[in-house]
Amino acid sequence: MTDYFLDQEYQNLTYSREEVNFKEFENCKFVGCDFSLCNFIAVTFIDCSFVECHFNGAKINHVALRTVTFSKCQIKDVNFAMCDKLIFEIAFYECVLDFSKFYTLKIKGTPFQDCSLIAVDFMSTDLTEVVFDRCDLYRAEFAKALAYKTNFKTSNNITIDPEKTKLNKAVFSSQNVIGLLYKHDLLIS
């Protein structure tokens, strides 16, 4: 049986490995909480927000994220690829997502604002209309991704192979378009 929590606020809690399993949270806010030890199983978050929370290395393989916002969170080395894909809606503001994985997910329209996305795996991900606003995309991988109308204009350290990624109507600045030519080993001044 699933425990259900509505309109709650949780502050400065450190969750154990199985503490949130088989629970559903709706319209809840988590502030300063640490989920790093968690191995999520059958957990659902609906219309929830996480502020200054830690998820580094958490196992979120069986989690439903439905209209969930992460602000100023540490989310390093987390595999989102195994999340429930039904109504998967997320937003990231000022988060560190280094080494995380979004492999094969459909994250259409997702905002990433002021985020560190170093070595993040976006392979085969549907990035349609995603906005990368002032993000660091150093060594992020986009092979086989669909980046239709994706906005990279204000981000930096972008390297994408246009032969391996669908970039129809993607938006780049004149400074970051150089990342589309990296494989040609050109000297541009």
mmCIF file of C-alpha atoms in Angstrom:
data_model
loop_
_atom_site.group_PDB
_atom_site.id
_atom_site.type_symbol
_atom_site.label_atom_id
_atom_site.label_comp_id
_atom_site.label_asym_id
_atom_site.label_seq_id
_atom_site.Cartn_x
_atom_site.Cartn_y
_atom_site.Cartn_z
ATOM 1 C CA MET A 1 0.000 0.000 0.000
ATOM 2 C CA THR A 2 1.242 3.458 -0.905
ATOM 3 C CA ASP A 3 1.346 6.245 1.690
ATOM 4 C CA TYR A 4 -0.004 9.567 0.362
ATOM 5 C CA PHE A 5 1.186 13.029 1.467
ATOM 6 C CA LEU A 6 -0.487 16.272 0.305
ATOM 7 C CA ASP A 7 0.534 19.928 0.798
ATOM 8 C CA GLN A 8 3.440 19.195 3.143
ATOM 9 C CA GLU A 9 6.761 21.009 3.581
ATOM 10 C CA TYR A 10 9.879 19.123 4.653
ATOM 11 C CA GLN A 11 13.035 20.929 5.783
ATOM 12 C CA ASN A 12 16.604 19.835 6.460
ATOM 13 C CA LEU A 13 15.885 16.094 6.555
ATOM 14 C CA THR A 14 18.317 13.338 5.598
ATOM 15 C CA TYR A 15 16.486 10.367 4.159
ATOM 16 C CA SER A 16 17.697 6.789 4.579
ATOM 17 C CA ARG A 17 17.951 4.300 1.736
ATOM 18 C CA GLU A 18 14.318 3.101 1.798
ATOM 19 C CA GLU A 19 12.554 5.852 3.756
ATOM 20 C CA VAL A 20 10.583 7.329 0.829
ATOM 21 C CA ASN A 21 9.774 4.044 -0.921
ATOM 22 C CA PHE A 22 6.140 3.276 -1.790
ATOM 23 C CA LYS A 23 5.071 6.849 -1.088
ATOM 24 C CA GLU A 24 3.286 9.487 -3.129
ATOM 25 C CA PHE A 25 3.864 13.198 -2.552
ATOM 26 C CA GLU A 26 1.595 15.806 -4.106
ATOM 27 C CA ASN A 27 2.113 19.571 -3.949
ATOM 28 C CA CYS A 28 4.917 19.114 -1.418
ATOM 29 C CA LYS A 29 8.039 21.208 -0.940
ATOM 30 C CA PHE A 30 11.412 19.849 0.139
ATOM 31 C CA VAL A 31 13.984 22.386 1.363
ATOM 32 C CA GLY A 32 17.568 21.494 2.281
ATOM 33 C CA CYS A 33 16.841 17.765 2.283
ATOM 34 C CA ASP A 34 19.378 15.045 1.476
ATOM 35 C CA PHE A 35 18.254 12.117 -0.697
ATOM 36 C CA SER A 36 21.790 10.951 -1.615
ATOM 37 C CA LEU A 37 21.461 7.609 0.185
ATOM 38 C CA CYS A 38 18.061 6.792 -1.299
ATOM 39 C CA ASN A 39 17.302 3.833 -3.506
ATOM 40 C CA PHE A 40 13.862 4.924 -4.703
ATOM 41 C CA ILE A 41 11.234 2.250 -5.382
ATOM 42 C CA ALA A 42 7.644 3.087 -6.391
ATOM 43 C CA VAL A 43 7.864 6.773 -5.413
ATOM 44 C CA THR A 44 5.717 9.459 -7.045
ATOM 45 C CA PHE A 45 6.190 13.231 -6.889
ATOM 46 C CA ILE A 46 3.361 15.350 -8.359
ATOM 47 C CA ASP A 47 3.580 19.170 -8.473
ATOM 48 C CA CYS A 48 6.487 19.097 -6.017
ATOM 49 C CA SER A 49 9.501 21.361 -5.635
ATOM 50 C CA PHE A 50 12.976 20.668 -4.321
ATOM 51 C CA VAL A 51 15.097 23.605 -3.127
ATOM 52 C CA GLU A 52 18.767 23.230 -2.141
ATOM 53 C CA CYS A 53 18.384 19.445 -1.903
ATOM 54 C CA HIS A 54 21.062 16.796 -2.490
ATOM 55 C CA PHE A 55 20.534 13.772 -4.728
ATOM 56 C CA ASN A 56 24.190 13.006 -5.563
ATOM 57 C CA GLY A 57 24.399 9.339 -6.534
ATOM 58 C CA ALA A 58 20.794 8.557 -5.538
ATOM 59 C CA LYS A 59 19.183 5.605 -7.332
ATOM 60 C CA ILE A 60 15.951 6.967 -8.783
ATOM 61 C CA ASN A 61 15.147 4.047 -11.048
ATOM 62 C CA HIS A 62 11.500 3.734 -10.056
ATOM 63 C CA VAL A 63 10.325 7.313 -9.587
ATOM 64 C CA ALA A 64 7.506 9.263 -11.210
ATOM 65 C CA LEU A 65 8.332 12.966 -11.624
ATOM 66 C CA ARG A 66 5.191 14.808 -12.701
ATOM 67 C CA THR A 67 5.596 18.581 -12.890
ATOM 68 C CA VAL A 68 8.576 18.696 -10.532
ATOM 69 C CA THR A 69 10.939 21.647 -10.094
ATOM 70 C CA PHE A 70 14.514 21.458 -8.826
ATOM 71 C CA SER A 71 16.153 24.729 -7.671
ATOM 72 C CA LYS A 72 19.761 25.049 -6.448
ATOM 73 C CA CYS A 73 20.014 21.255 -6.070
ATOM 74 C CA GLN A 74 23.038 18.951 -6.268
ATOM 75 C CA ILE A 75 22.058 16.084 -8.590
ATOM 76 C CA LYS A 76 25.394 14.591 -9.670
ATOM 77 C CA ASP A 77 25.602 11.117 -11.220
ATOM 78 C CA VAL A 78 21.858 10.428 -11.198
ATOM 79 C CA ASN A 79 20.218 8.245 -13.851
ATOM 80 C CA PHE A 80 16.875 9.769 -14.848
ATOM 81 C CA ALA A 81 16.574 7.319 -17.768
ATOM 82 C CA MET A 82 14.753 4.718 -15.671
ATOM 83 C CA CYS A 83 12.099 7.101 -14.310
ATOM 84 C CA ASP A 84 8.441 6.539 -15.089
ATOM 85 C CA LYS A 85 7.909 8.096 -18.518
ATOM 86 C CA LEU A 86 4.194 8.837 -18.026
ATOM 87 C CA ILE A 87 3.762 12.615 -17.622
ATOM 88 C CA PHE A 88 7.514 13.064 -17.038
ATOM 89 C CA GLU A 89 7.806 16.849 -16.546
ATOM 90 C CA ILE A 90 10.782 18.467 -14.820
ATOM 91 C CA ALA A 91 12.516 21.843 -14.596
ATOM 92 C CA PHE A 92 16.004 22.708 -13.340
ATOM 93 C CA TYR A 93 17.175 26.096 -12.023
ATOM 94 C CA GLU A 94 20.739 26.685 -10.759
ATOM 95 C CA CYS A 95 21.376 22.956 -10.339
ATOM 96 C CA VAL A 96 24.527 20.853 -10.647
ATOM 97 C CA LEU A 97 23.639 17.808 -12.764
ATOM 98 C CA ASP A 98 27.172 16.725 -13.719
ATOM 99 C CA PHE A 99 27.515 13.102 -14.946
ATOM 100 C CA SER A 100 23.747 12.519 -14.844
ATOM 101 C CA LYS A 101 21.847 10.602 -17.534
ATOM 102 C CA PHE A 102 18.727 11.448 -19.530
ATOM 103 C CA TYR A 103 19.331 8.706 -22.110
ATOM 104 C CA THR A 104 16.282 8.075 -24.390
ATOM 105 C CA LEU A 105 13.914 10.289 -22.351
ATOM 106 C CA LYS A 106 11.408 12.694 -23.864
ATOM 107 C CA ILE A 107 12.024 15.984 -22.062
ATOM 108 C CA LYS A 108 10.322 18.308 -24.536
ATOM 109 C CA GLY A 109 10.285 21.935 -23.377
ATOM 110 C CA THR A 110 12.303 21.297 -20.217
ATOM 111 C CA PRO A 111 14.091 24.403 -18.912
ATOM 112 C CA PHE A 112 17.688 24.116 -17.725
ATOM 113 C CA GLN A 113 18.620 27.554 -16.354
ATOM 114 C CA ASP A 114 22.066 28.403 -14.928
ATOM 115 C CA CYS A 115 22.908 24.694 -14.585
ATOM 116 C CA SER A 116 26.173 22.771 -14.676
ATOM 117 C CA LEU A 117 25.651 19.872 -17.100
ATOM 118 C CA ILE A 118 29.213 18.575 -17.358
ATOM 119 C CA ALA A 119 29.417 15.174 -19.079
ATOM 120 C CA VAL A 120 25.640 14.696 -18.959
ATOM 121 C CA ASP A 121 24.274 11.939 -21.213
ATOM 122 C CA PHE A 122 21.566 13.261 -23.554
ATOM 123 C CA MET A 123 22.103 10.445 -26.081
ATOM 124 C CA SER A 124 18.923 9.535 -28.007
ATOM 125 C CA THR A 125 16.983 12.060 -25.894
ATOM 126 C CA ASP A 126 14.100 14.090 -27.325
ATOM 127 C CA LEU A 127 15.244 17.649 -26.569
ATOM 128 C CA THR A 128 12.536 19.331 -28.655
ATOM 129 C CA GLU A 129 12.141 22.971 -27.551
ATOM 130 C CA VAL A 130 14.398 22.450 -24.513
ATOM 131 C CA VAL A 131 16.047 25.682 -23.336
ATOM 132 C CA PHE A 132 19.631 25.525 -22.083
ATOM 133 C CA ASP A 133 19.898 29.035 -20.584
ATOM 134 C CA ARG A 134 23.394 29.971 -19.339
ATOM 135 C CA CYS A 135 24.410 26.333 -18.839
ATOM 136 C CA ASP A 136 27.848 24.711 -18.913
ATOM 137 C CA LEU A 137 27.596 21.768 -21.342
ATOM 138 C CA TYR A 138 31.261 20.706 -21.216
ATOM 139 C CA ARG A 139 31.545 17.163 -22.589
ATOM 140 C CA ALA A 140 27.771 16.660 -22.601
ATOM 141 C CA GLU A 141 26.881 13.924 -25.108
ATOM 142 C CA PHE A 142 24.143 14.510 -27.692
ATOM 143 C CA ALA A 143 24.618 11.631 -30.171
ATOM 144 C CA LYS A 144 21.326 10.522 -31.777
ATOM 145 C CA ALA A 145 19.404 13.192 -29.843
ATOM 146 C CA LEU A 146 16.514 15.082 -31.389
ATOM 147 C CA ALA A 147 17.215 18.783 -30.838
ATOM 148 C CA TYR A 148 14.369 20.375 -32.805
ATOM 149 C CA LYS A 149 14.063 24.074 -31.873
ATOM 150 C CA THR A 150 16.394 23.471 -28.910
ATOM 151 C CA ASN A 151 17.882 26.710 -27.591
ATOM 152 C CA PHE A 152 21.625 26.652 -26.835
ATOM 153 C CA LYS A 153 22.122 30.401 -27.456
ATOM 154 C CA THR A 154 23.316 31.504 -24.000
ATOM 155 C CA SER A 155 25.145 28.310 -22.996
ATOM 156 C CA ASN A 156 28.813 27.454 -23.375
ATOM 157 C CA ASN A 157 31.244 24.570 -23.922
ATOM 158 C CA ILE A 158 28.904 22.935 -26.433
ATOM 159 C CA THR A 159 30.251 20.197 -28.704
ATOM 160 C CA ILE A 160 27.694 18.516 -30.946
ATOM 161 C CA ASP A 161 28.264 16.497 -34.107
ATOM 162 C CA PRO A 162 25.531 17.656 -36.545
ATOM 163 C CA GLU A 163 25.941 14.389 -38.451
ATOM 164 C CA LYS A 164 24.890 12.386 -35.373
ATOM 165 C CA THR A 165 22.306 14.761 -33.860
ATOM 166 C CA LYS A 166 19.155 16.196 -35.445
ATOM 167 C CA LEU A 167 19.485 19.954 -34.981
ATOM 168 C CA ASN A 168 16.562 21.284 -37.044
ATOM 169 C CA LYS A 169 15.962 24.938 -36.166
ATOM 170 C CA ALA A 170 18.158 24.680 -33.048
ATOM 171 C CA VAL A 171 19.350 28.080 -31.829
ATOM 172 C CA PHE A 172 23.046 28.882 -31.295
ATOM 173 C CA SER A 173 24.979 32.103 -30.743
ATOM 174 C CA SER A 174 27.817 32.995 -33.101
ATOM 175 C CA GLN A 175 30.245 32.208 -30.241
ATOM 176 C CA ASN A 176 28.966 28.732 -29.416
ATOM 177 C CA VAL A 177 28.366 27.570 -33.013
ATOM 178 C CA ILE A 178 32.073 26.664 -33.079
ATOM 179 C CA GLY A 179 31.153 23.601 -31.026
ATOM 180 C CA LEU A 180 29.464 22.205 -34.143
ATOM 181 C CA LEU A 181 32.818 22.161 -35.948
ATOM 182 C CA TYR A 182 35.003 20.611 -33.236
ATOM 183 C CA LYS A 183 35.478 17.265 -34.998
ATOM 184 C CA HIS A 184 37.054 18.963 -38.015
ATOM 185 C CA ASP A 185 40.058 20.140 -35.974
ATOM 186 C CA LEU A 186 39.851 23.656 -37.411
ATOM 187 C CA LEU A 187 41.653 26.751 -36.118
ATOM 188 C CA ILE A 188 39.160 29.603 -36.002
ATOM 189 C CA SER A 189 40.135 33.063 -34.872
#
